[in-house]
């Protein structure tokens, strides 16, 4: 038996130990967590455990599998009790069998620590005096045992105090994107003691991320960012709970993910996700804190559907297509810029959770870190705000990228009857001329300004250097009913490489 | 002619090669002004992809410009 499970019945430790028997195992280590009769100086009469089961099972299995892999254990299993328990009962059991004792101890320790930190389990304590209350397990189990983490300097702020600190511990924040902005947001909120952080990111850590994403180290390369960030933050602050979700935010899951937090923070690096976060937040009536960076500048906006505030679509009704303006990879980025913007986001989240004054609302903040200027632009709510965001359904069915892109050589494309349009800027065309005559050169801006109308009787193939701008242009032209437009996949770079290889 | 103060961000700052400038212009609206600037600085983003703010508030492209106005063209930004 290898894995993780919940049970509503008493745990039979002897039977579980037997189930891990393995002739190749020379060592076995087990940990048992028991219900004790006191917590925080109060007498505890009994306990109830509750879990977000679907997610907890997935996370629990991942933790056990990871511990087996990392320590080279033979077999490992963890069972967590749910429901009502009396003092002295077994609440959680972990067992590991391995060739030698060292791996068994290490894997067992890792499993119980990560289960406590990462798995969404709550505990309701019934005290002798009749009082009771739900506590996040990571919180109650570790808070007392983490004397190294002390919020006193923050509690000393008169606007926060012990009540504010409790409010933070009870709050949950969903962070979409664990890149440059996300690292700063997550570190800021974890340090402040926000009780639960949900980390949504489907990417893995790459070497080119590290200079601006200090939650990761070179050892994390290739590891999913959500999990790597959660491990790092769990070690940083053991009093909070982390929920890593290595998934892409999609129209299908956006509403469900946004509902997991009191606030959602957009730290993504593409327009599709930013609009999705905005729309899901508006539809759910939850605040969203959005930021973006470009080279030495950033923009910050707080979407407040819960307070009749404006949203991203109030100023930008149509979702901007990705590929039209540069991203971090194309335009370059330096660490402190996303770090500053991310910390501004973290501060706005804390202001929201704590009800602090001066919250950004109905404004767009522009920050320039070269000349250190800031500008606040009034961005009022559009009367049709909510109707626009109802387009989340529309986002669910964008033109499938596959049908917009073709992979052909330019010569074949010409033979197949495509009119080829080079949408690069004149200086790019000079630097890398098209390898084939007989094409038109219409720079992107000119093609999209509406003055150039394409002939509906012809088929067009748009070409740029990487295939990104041409895909964005093809999407926009299709949306504008200029139907017969395709994009050359991979652009000139790929075409030339293929050609040279022949 | 009215003097307008301009402030550039992101792609527009790069393409203009400056963060701000003051121009004398006959343009009566932000839309007309942006067309002038396309010629002057070679801006590549179509107007439809931009928003405009005059005197620190988002406005529409037909706003009647007056002497001393401060105009900011805001490109969308998605880096994270
Ligand atoms: Zn809106």
Coordinates of C-alpha atoms and ligand atoms in Angstrom, one line a residue:
Chain A
X1 CA 0.0 0.0 0.0
X2 CA 1.4 3.4 -1.0
X3 CA -0.4 6.6 -0.7
X4 CA -2.7 8.8 1.3
X5 CA -6.2 8.4 2.5
X6 CA -8.8 9.8 4.8
X7 CA -10.9 7.7 7.2
X8 CA -13.9 8.4 9.4
X9 CA -13.2 5.3 11.5
X10 CA -10.5 4.7 14.2
X11 CA -7.1 4.1 12.6
X12 CA -5.7 0.6 13.0
X13 CA -2.0 1.2 13.2
X14 CA -1.0 -2.5 13.5
X15 CA -2.9 -3.4 10.3
X16 CA -1.3 -0.4 8.5
X17 CA 2.2 -1.4 9.6
X18 CA 1.5 -4.9 8.3
X19 CA 0.4 -3.6 5.0
X20 CA 3.8 -2.0 4.4
X21 CA 5.7 -5.3 5.0
X22 CA 8.4 -5.7 2.4
X23 CA 11.1 -8.4 2.4
X24 CA 13.6 -5.8 0.9
X25 CA 13.0 -3.4 3.8
X26 CA 15.4 -3.3 6.7
X27 CA 13.9 -0.4 8.4
X28 CA 10.5 0.9 9.3
X29 CA 9.5 4.3 10.9
X30 CA 6.1 5.5 11.9
X31 CA 4.7 8.7 13.2
X32 CA 1.4 8.9 15.1
X33 CA -0.4 12.2 15.8
X34 CA -2.7 12.0 18.9
X35 CA -5.5 14.3 20.1
X36 CA -4.1 16.0 23.2
X37 CA -6.2 17.5 26.0
X38 CA -4.9 21.1 25.8
X39 CA -4.2 23.8 23.3
X40 CA -3.0 27.3 23.8
X41 CA -3.4 26.8 27.6
X42 CA -7.1 25.7 27.3
X43 CA -8.5 22.3 28.1
X44 CA -9.7 20.5 25.0
X45 CA -12.6 18.0 25.4
X46 CA -12.7 16.7 21.8
X47 CA -12.0 17.6 18.2
X48 CA -13.5 17.5 14.8
X49 CA -11.4 17.3 11.5
X50 CA -12.7 18.4 8.2
X51 CA -10.9 18.5 4.8
X52 CA -11.3 19.8 1.3
X53 CA -11.2 16.2 0.3
X54 CA -10.7 16.3 -3.5
X55 CA -7.8 18.6 -3.3
X56 CA -6.4 17.2 -0.1
X57 CA -6.3 13.7 -1.5
X58 CA -4.5 14.8 -4.6
X59 CA -2.0 16.9 -2.6
X60 CA -1.5 14.1 0.0
X61 CA -0.7 11.5 -2.6
X62 CA 1.7 13.9 -4.3
X63 CA 3.5 14.5 -1.0
X64 CA 3.8 10.7 -0.2
X65 CA 5.0 9.9 -3.7
X66 CA 7.5 12.8 -3.6
X67 CA 8.9 11.6 -0.3
X68 CA 9.3 8.0 -1.6
X69 CA 11.1 9.3 -4.7
X70 CA 13.3 11.8 -2.9
X71 CA 14.5 9.5 -0.1
X72 CA 14.5 6.2 -2.1
X73 CA 12.1 4.6 0.4
X74 CA 10.4 1.2 -0.5
X75 CA 6.9 2.0 0.6
X76 CA 5.0 4.7 2.5
X77 CA 1.5 5.4 3.5
X78 CA -0.4 8.1 5.4
X79 CA -3.9 8.0 6.9
X80 CA -5.7 11.0 8.3
X81 CA -8.8 10.8 10.4
X82 CA -11.8 13.0 9.7
X83 CA -14.9 13.7 11.8
X84 CA -15.2 13.7 15.6
X85 CA -12.3 12.4 17.8
X86 CA -11.9 12.1 21.6
X87 CA -8.8 13.0 23.5
X88 CA -6.1 10.2 23.1
X89 CA -7.4 9.0 19.7
X90 CA -5.1 8.6 16.7
X91 CA -5.6 11.5 14.3
X92 CA -2.9 10.9 11.7
X93 CA -0.6 7.9 11.0
X94 CA 2.5 7.9 8.7
X95 CA 4.6 4.8 8.0
X96 CA 7.6 4.3 5.8
X97 CA 9.5 1.1 5.0
X98 CA 12.9 1.3 3.4
X99 CA 16.2 -0.5 3.0
X100 CA 17.9 1.4 5.8
X101 CA 16.6 3.4 8.8
X102 CA 17.9 6.8 7.6
X103 CA 15.6 7.0 4.6
X104 CA 12.7 5.8 6.7
X105 CA 13.1 8.5 9.3
X106 CA 13.7 11.2 6.7
X107 CA 10.8 10.3 4.5
X108 CA 8.4 9.9 7.5
X109 CA 9.4 13.4 8.8
X110 CA 9.0 15.0 5.4
X111 CA 5.5 13.4 4.9
X112 CA 4.1 14.5 8.2
X113 CA 5.6 18.0 7.9
X114 CA 4.3 18.6 4.4
X115 CA 0.9 17.1 5.2
X116 CA 0.6 19.6 8.1
X117 CA 1.7 22.6 5.9
X118 CA 0.2 21.8 2.5
X119 CA -2.9 19.8 2.9
X120 CA -6.2 21.7 3.4
X121 CA -7.4 20.2 6.7
X122 CA -9.3 22.1 9.4
X123 CA -9.7 21.3 13.0
X124 CA -12.6 22.3 15.3
X125 CA -11.6 22.3 18.9
X126 CA -14.3 21.8 21.6
X127 CA -13.0 23.3 24.9
X128 CA -14.0 22.2 28.4
X129 CA -15.7 25.5 28.9
X130 CA -18.2 24.8 26.1
X131 CA -16.5 27.1 23.6
X132 CA -15.4 25.9 20.3
X133 CA -13.7 27.1 17.1
X134 CA -12.3 26.1 13.7
X135 CA -8.6 26.5 13.1
X136 CA -6.5 25.8 10.2
X137 CA -4.4 22.8 11.0
X138 CA -1.1 24.2 9.7
X139 CA -1.8 27.1 12.0
X140 CA -2.8 25.3 15.2
X141 CA -0.2 22.6 14.9
X142 CA 2.7 24.8 14.1
X143 CA 2.0 28.2 15.5
X144 CA 2.9 27.3 19.0
X145 CA 5.9 25.3 17.8
X146 CA 7.2 28.1 15.6
X147 CA 8.6 30.5 18.1
X148 CA 10.9 31.8 15.4
X149 CA 8.0 33.4 13.6
X150 CA 6.8 36.5 15.5
X151 CA 4.3 39.0 14.2
X152 CA 4.9 41.5 17.0
X153 CA 6.4 44.3 14.9
X154 CA 3.4 44.2 12.6
X155 CA 0.9 43.8 15.4
X156 CA 2.5 46.9 16.9
X157 CA 1.0 49.0 14.1
X158 CA -2.1 50.6 15.7
X159 CA -4.3 49.9 12.7
X160 CA -3.4 46.2 12.8
X161 CA -3.1 44.9 16.4
X162 CA -4.0 41.4 17.5
X163 CA -7.5 41.6 15.9
X164 CA -6.0 42.5 12.5
X165 CA -3.4 39.7 12.8
X166 CA -6.3 37.2 13.5
X167 CA -8.1 38.5 10.5
X168 CA -5.1 37.9 8.3
X169 CA -4.7 34.4 9.7
X170 CA -8.4 33.7 8.7
X171 CA -8.0 35.1 5.2
X172 CA -7.3 33.3 1.9
X173 CA -5.7 34.9 -1.1
X174 CA -5.5 33.3 -4.6
X175 CA -2.3 34.3 -6.5
X176 CA -2.4 33.7 -10.3
X177 CA 1.1 33.5 -11.6
X178 CA 4.2 32.8 -9.6
X179 CA 6.7 34.7 -11.7
X180 CA 8.4 38.1 -10.9
X181 CA 5.3 39.8 -9.6
X182 CA 4.0 36.6 -7.9
X183 CA 7.2 35.9 -6.0
X184 CA 7.0 39.4 -4.4
X185 CA 3.3 39.1 -3.7
X186 CA 3.6 35.6 -2.2
X187 CA 6.6 36.5 0.0
X188 CA 4.8 39.7 1.2
X189 CA 1.6 37.9 2.1
X190 CA 3.3 34.9 3.6
X191 CA 5.4 37.1 5.8
X192 CA 2.3 39.1 6.9
X193 CA 0.7 35.8 8.0
X194 CA -2.2 35.5 5.5
X195 CA -3.6 32.2 6.6
X196 CA -4.0 30.4 3.2
X197 CA -2.2 31.2 -0.1
X198 CA -3.5 29.5 -3.2
X199 CA -0.7 29.5 -5.9
X200 CA -1.9 28.9 -9.5
X201 CA 0.8 28.5 -12.0
X202 CA 1.3 25.8 -14.7
X203 CA 4.8 26.7 -15.6
X204 CA 8.1 25.1 -14.5
X205 CA 11.1 27.0 -13.2
X206 CA 13.5 27.9 -16.0
X207 CA 17.0 29.3 -15.7
X208 CA 15.9 32.6 -17.2
X209 CA 13.4 33.1 -14.4
X210 CA 15.8 33.1 -11.5
X211 CA 17.2 36.7 -11.8
X212 CA 13.8 38.1 -10.9
X213 CA 12.1 35.3 -9.1
X214 CA 13.9 34.8 -5.8
X215 CA 11.6 32.1 -4.4
X216 CA 13.4 29.6 -6.7
X217 CA 16.9 28.3 -6.7
X218 CA 19.0 26.6 -9.4
X219 CA 17.9 23.3 -7.7
X220 CA 14.3 24.0 -8.7
X221 CA 14.9 24.2 -12.4
X222 CA 12.4 22.0 -14.2
X223 CA 10.1 21.8 -11.1
X224 CA 6.5 23.2 -11.3
X225 CA 6.6 26.7 -9.9
X226 CA 3.5 26.2 -7.8
X227 CA 5.0 23.4 -5.8
X228 CA 8.5 25.0 -5.6
X229 CA 7.0 28.2 -4.3
X230 CA 4.8 26.4 -1.8
X231 CA 7.8 24.4 -0.4
X232 CA 9.9 27.5 -0.1
X233 CA 7.1 29.5 1.6
X234 CA 6.2 26.6 4.0
X235 CA 9.8 26.6 5.2
X236 CA 9.8 30.4 5.5
X237 CA 6.6 30.6 7.5
X238 CA 5.3 27.3 9.0
X239 CA 2.3 29.1 10.4
X240 CA 0.4 29.4 7.1
X241 CA -1.2 27.0 4.8
X242 CA -0.2 26.7 1.1
X243 CA -2.2 25.3 -1.7
X244 CA -0.1 24.8 -4.8
X245 CA -2.2 24.3 -8.0
X246 CA 0.0 23.5 -11.0
X247 CA -2.8 24.3 -13.5
X248 CA -3.5 26.9 -16.1
X249 CA -6.3 29.4 -15.4
X250 CA -9.0 28.6 -17.9
X251 CA -12.5 29.9 -18.5
X252 CA -13.7 26.5 -17.2
X253 CA -11.8 26.7 -13.8
X254 CA -11.5 30.5 -13.3
X255 CA -14.7 30.9 -11.2
X256 CA -13.9 28.0 -9.0
X257 CA -10.4 29.1 -8.3
X258 CA -11.3 32.7 -7.7
X259 CA -13.9 31.6 -5.2
X260 CA -11.1 30.0 -3.0
X261 CA -9.9 33.4 -1.9
X262 CA -11.1 36.6 -0.3
X263 CA -9.0 38.4 -2.9
X264 CA -7.4 37.3 -6.1
X265 CA -4.1 38.7 -7.3
X266 CA -3.2 38.7 -11.0
X267 CA 0.5 38.2 -11.5
X268 CA 0.3 36.6 -14.9
X269 CA 2.2 37.7 -17.9
X270 CA -0.4 37.6 -20.6
X271 CA -3.6 39.4 -21.5
X272 CA -5.8 36.4 -21.8
X273 CA -5.2 35.5 -18.1
X274 CA -5.5 39.1 -16.9
X275 CA -8.9 39.5 -18.5
X276 CA -10.0 36.1 -17.2
X277 CA -9.0 37.0 -13.6
X278 CA -10.8 40.3 -14.0
X279 CA -14.0 38.8 -15.4
X280 CA -14.1 36.0 -12.9
X281 CA -13.6 38.5 -10.0
X282 CA -16.3 40.8 -11.3
X283 CA -18.7 38.0 -11.7
X284 CA -18.0 36.6 -8.3
X285 CA -18.1 40.1 -6.7
X286 CA -14.6 39.7 -5.2
X287 CA -11.7 42.2 -5.3
X288 CA -8.8 41.6 -7.7
X289 CA -5.4 43.3 -7.6
X290 CA -3.9 43.5 -11.0
X291 CA -0.4 44.5 -12.1
X292 CA 1.8 44.4 -15.2
X293 CA 5.3 45.5 -15.9
X294 CA 7.1 46.6 -19.0
X295 CA 10.8 47.1 -18.9
X296 CA 11.3 49.8 -16.2
X297 CA 7.5 50.6 -15.7
X298 CA 4.5 49.1 -14.2
X299 CA 0.7 49.5 -13.9
X300 CA -1.4 48.7 -10.9
X301 CA -5.2 48.5 -10.7
X302 CA -7.5 47.3 -8.0
X303 CA -10.8 45.9 -9.3
X304 CA -13.6 46.4 -6.8
X305 CA -16.9 44.8 -7.9
X306 CA -17.7 44.4 -4.2
X307 CA -17.7 48.2 -3.8
X308 CA -19.1 49.4 -7.1
X309 CA -15.6 50.1 -8.3
X310 CA -14.2 49.9 -11.9
X311 CA -12.6 46.9 -13.5
X312 CA -10.1 46.3 -16.3
X313 CA -12.9 46.2 -18.9
X314 CA -14.3 49.5 -17.9
X315 CA -11.3 51.0 -19.7
X316 CA -10.4 48.2 -22.0
X317 CA -13.7 46.6 -23.1
X318 CA -12.0 44.3 -25.5
X319 CA -9.4 41.9 -24.3
X320 CA -6.1 42.8 -25.8
X321 CA -4.6 40.0 -27.8
X322 CA -1.3 38.7 -26.7
X323 CA 1.6 39.2 -29.1
X324 CA 0.9 42.9 -30.0
X325 CA 3.1 44.3 -27.3
X326 CA 6.3 42.8 -26.0
X327 CA 6.4 40.4 -23.0
X328 CA 9.3 40.0 -20.6
X329 CA 11.1 37.6 -22.8
X330 CA 11.0 39.9 -25.8
X331 CA 11.3 43.3 -24.2
X332 CA 13.5 42.5 -21.3
X333 CA 12.9 43.0 -17.6
X334 CA 15.0 43.7 -14.5
X335 CA 14.2 42.1 -11.1
X336 CA 13.4 45.1 -8.9
X337 CA 10.7 46.3 -11.3
X338 CA 8.3 43.3 -10.8
X339 CA 9.4 43.2 -7.2
X340 CA 8.3 46.8 -6.6
X341 CA 5.0 46.3 -8.4
X342 CA 4.4 42.9 -6.6
X343 CA 5.0 44.5 -3.3
X344 CA 2.5 47.3 -4.2
X345 CA 0.1 44.5 -5.0
X346 CA 0.8 42.8 -1.6
X347 CA 0.2 46.1 0.2
X348 CA -3.1 46.6 -1.6
X349 CA -4.2 43.1 -0.6
X350 CA -3.3 43.7 3.0
X351 CA -5.1 47.1 2.9
X352 CA -8.2 45.3 1.6
X353 CA -8.0 42.4 4.2
X354 CA -7.4 44.8 7.1
X355 CA -9.7 47.6 6.0
X356 CA -6.8 50.1 6.0
X357 CA -7.3 53.6 4.5
X358 CA -6.1 54.8 1.2
X359 CA -7.1 51.8 -0.9
X360 CA -6.6 52.2 -4.7
X361 CA -10.0 52.2 -6.3
X362 CA -11.3 53.6 -9.7
X363 CA -7.8 54.6 -10.5
X364 CA -4.9 53.2 -12.6
X365 CA -1.4 53.8 -11.0
X366 CA 1.5 54.2 -13.4
X367 CA 4.9 53.8 -12.0
X368 CA 8.2 54.6 -13.7
X369 CA 11.3 53.4 -11.9
X370 CA 13.7 55.2 -14.1
X371 CA 12.6 58.7 -13.2
X372 CA 10.8 57.5 -10.1
X373 CA 7.6 59.2 -11.1
X374 CA 4.1 58.0 -10.3
X375 CA 0.8 59.0 -11.9
X376 CA -2.7 58.2 -10.7
X377 CA -5.2 58.2 -13.5
X378 CA -8.9 58.3 -12.7
X379 CA -10.5 55.2 -14.2
X380 CA -14.2 55.3 -13.4
X381 CA -16.6 52.4 -13.6
X382 CA -18.4 52.1 -16.9
X383 CA -22.2 51.7 -16.6
X384 CA -22.1 48.5 -18.6
X385 CA -19.3 47.1 -16.5
X386 CA -20.8 43.8 -15.4
X387 CA -22.3 43.0 -18.8
X388 CA -18.9 43.3 -20.4
X389 CA -17.4 40.9 -18.0
X390 CA -20.1 38.4 -18.6
X391 CA -18.1 37.7 -21.8
X392 CA -16.2 35.2 -19.7
X393 CA -18.3 32.6 -21.6
X394 CA -17.1 34.1 -24.8
X395 CA -13.5 33.7 -23.8
X396 CA -14.2 30.1 -23.3
X397 CA -14.4 29.7 -27.1
X398 CA -11.7 31.7 -28.7
X399 CA -10.7 30.9 -32.3
X400 CA -8.7 27.8 -31.8
X401 CA -5.1 28.7 -32.5
X402 CA -4.5 25.6 -34.6
X403 CA -6.8 26.7 -37.3
X404 CA -5.1 30.0 -37.6
X405 CA -1.6 28.8 -38.0
X406 CA -0.1 27.0 -40.9
X407 CA 3.3 25.4 -41.2
X408 CA 4.5 25.6 -44.8
X409 CA 7.6 26.8 -46.6
X410 CA 7.0 30.2 -48.2
X411 CA 7.4 28.6 -51.7
X412 CA 4.7 26.1 -50.9
X413 CA 2.5 28.8 -49.5
X414 CA 2.8 30.8 -52.7
X415 CA 2.0 27.6 -54.8
X416 CA -1.0 26.9 -52.6
X417 CA -2.4 30.4 -53.5
X418 CA -1.7 32.3 -50.3
X419 CA -0.9 36.0 -50.7
X420 CA 2.0 36.5 -48.4
X421 CA 2.1 39.7 -46.3
X422 CA 5.3 40.6 -44.4
X423 CA 4.0 42.5 -41.3
X424 CA 7.4 43.3 -39.9
X425 CA 8.6 46.8 -39.4
X426 CA 10.7 48.3 -42.3
X427 CA 14.0 48.1 -40.2
X428 CA 13.3 44.4 -39.5
X429 CA 12.7 43.8 -43.2
X430 CA 16.0 45.4 -44.1
X431 CA 17.9 43.4 -41.5
X432 CA 16.4 40.1 -42.5
X433 CA 14.9 40.3 -46.0
X434 CA 12.2 37.8 -47.0
X435 CA 13.8 34.9 -48.8
X436 CA 11.2 35.0 -51.5
X437 CA 10.1 37.7 -53.9
X438 CA 6.4 38.3 -54.7
X439 CA 5.2 39.3 -51.2
X440 CA 3.6 42.5 -49.9
X441 CA 5.1 44.4 -47.0
X442 CA 2.5 46.0 -44.8
X443 CA 3.7 46.7 -41.2
X444 CA 1.4 45.5 -38.4
X445 CA 0.1 48.9 -37.4
X446 CA -0.9 49.8 -40.9
X447 CA -2.5 46.4 -41.5
X448 CA -4.7 46.9 -38.3
X449 CA -5.6 50.5 -38.6
X450 CA -8.6 49.7 -40.7
X451 CA -7.5 51.6 -43.8
X452 CA -6.1 48.5 -45.5
X453 CA -9.0 46.1 -46.3
X454 CA -8.1 42.6 -47.4
X455 CA -9.8 41.1 -50.4
X456 CA -12.4 38.6 -49.2
X457 CA -11.8 36.6 -52.3
X458 CA -8.2 35.8 -51.5
X459 CA -6.3 33.8 -48.9
X460 CA -3.6 35.6 -46.9
X461 CA -0.6 34.4 -45.0
X462 CA 0.8 36.8 -42.5
X463 CA 4.5 36.5 -41.7
X464 CA 6.6 38.1 -38.8
X465 CA 9.9 37.0 -37.3
X466 CA 8.5 34.6 -34.6
X467 CA 4.9 33.9 -35.6
X468 CA 3.6 35.7 -32.5
X469 CA 2.6 39.1 -34.0
X470 CA 1.3 37.4 -37.1
X471 CA -1.0 35.1 -35.0
X472 CA -2.3 38.1 -33.0
X473 CA -2.9 40.0 -36.2
X474 CA -4.7 37.1 -37.8
X475 CA -6.9 36.8 -34.7
X476 CA -7.8 40.5 -34.8
X477 CA -8.5 40.5 -38.6
X478 CA -10.7 37.4 -38.2
X479 CA -12.5 39.1 -35.4
X480 CA -13.0 42.1 -37.7
X481 CA -14.6 39.7 -40.3
X482 CA -11.6 39.9 -42.6
X483 CA -11.9 36.1 -42.8
X484 CA -9.3 34.5 -45.0
X485 CA -6.2 35.2 -42.9
X486 CA -3.6 32.7 -41.6
X487 CA -0.4 33.1 -39.7
X488 CA 2.9 31.4 -40.5
X489 CA 3.7 29.2 -37.5
X490 CA 7.1 30.0 -36.0
X491 CA 7.6 32.9 -38.4
X492 CA 10.6 33.6 -40.5
X493 CA 13.0 32.3 -37.9
X494 CA 11.6 28.7 -38.2
X495 CA 11.1 28.9 -42.0
X496 CA 14.7 30.0 -42.6
X497 CA 16.1 27.4 -40.2
X498 CA 14.1 24.6 -41.9
X499 CA 15.3 25.9 -45.3
X500 CA 18.9 26.1 -44.3
X501 CA 18.8 22.6 -42.9
X502 CA 17.7 21.2 -46.2
Chain B
X1 CA -1.3 77.1 -31.2
X2 CA -2.2 75.2 -28.1
X3 CA 0.7 73.7 -26.2
X4 CA 0.1 70.2 -25.0
X5 CA 2.2 68.3 -22.5
X6 CA 2.8 64.6 -23.4
X7 CA 3.9 61.7 -21.3
X8 CA 4.9 58.4 -22.8
X9 CA 4.9 54.9 -21.3
X10 CA 6.1 51.5 -22.3
X11 CA 6.3 50.8 -26.0
X12 CA 5.5 54.4 -26.8
X13 CA 8.4 55.7 -24.6
X14 CA 10.7 53.4 -26.4
X15 CA 9.6 54.4 -29.9
X16 CA 9.5 58.1 -29.0
X17 CA 12.9 57.8 -27.4
X18 CA 11.8 60.1 -24.5
X19 CA 9.5 60.0 -21.5
X20 CA 7.8 63.4 -22.0
X21 CA 7.7 66.4 -24.2
X22 CA 5.6 69.5 -24.9
X23 CA 4.2 70.0 -28.4
X24 CA 2.5 72.9 -30.2
X25 CA -0.2 71.4 -32.2
X26 CA -3.3 72.2 -34.3
X27 CA -4.8 68.9 -33.3
X28 CA -8.1 69.4 -31.6
X29 CA -8.6 65.9 -30.2
X30 CA -6.4 63.1 -28.8
X31 CA -7.1 61.1 -31.9
X32 CA -5.8 63.8 -34.3
X33 CA -2.8 64.3 -32.0
X34 CA -2.0 60.6 -32.0
X35 CA -2.0 60.6 -35.8
X36 CA 0.5 63.5 -35.7
X37 CA 2.7 61.6 -33.3
X38 CA 2.6 58.5 -35.6
X39 CA 4.3 60.7 -38.2
X40 CA 6.6 62.4 -35.8
X41 CA 7.8 59.3 -33.9
X42 CA 6.9 56.3 -36.0
X43 CA 4.5 54.9 -33.4
X44 CA 3.5 51.4 -34.5
X45 CA 0.6 50.6 -32.2
X46 CA -2.7 51.3 -33.8
X47 CA -4.9 53.8 -31.9
X48 CA -7.5 51.1 -31.2
X49 CA -5.0 49.3 -29.0
X50 CA -4.4 52.4 -26.8
X51 CA -6.3 54.3 -24.1
X52 CA -5.9 58.1 -23.6
X53 CA -6.0 60.1 -20.4
X54 CA -6.2 63.9 -20.3
X55 CA -5.3 65.7 -17.1
X56 CA -5.1 62.4 -15.2
X57 CA -8.5 61.0 -16.2
X58 CA -9.4 58.5 -18.9
X59 CA -11.3 60.2 -21.7
X60 CA -12.4 59.3 -25.1
X61 CA -10.6 60.1 -28.3
X62 CA -12.9 63.0 -29.3
X63 CA -12.2 65.1 -26.1
X64 CA -11.6 68.8 -27.0
X65 CA -8.0 69.6 -26.2
X66 CA -7.2 72.9 -24.6
X67 CA -3.9 74.8 -24.1
X68 CA -1.9 73.4 -21.2
X69 CA -3.6 70.0 -21.2
X70 CA -1.5 67.0 -20.2
X71 CA -2.1 64.0 -22.4
X72 CA -1.0 60.4 -21.6
X73 CA -1.4 57.6 -24.2
X74 CA -1.5 54.3 -22.4
X75 CA -0.5 51.1 -24.1
X76 CA -1.6 47.8 -22.7
X77 CA 1.1 46.0 -20.7
X78 CA 1.1 42.3 -19.7
X79 CA 4.6 41.5 -18.3
X80 CA 4.7 39.7 -15.0
Ligands
LIG1 ZN1 -15.9 46.9 -15.5

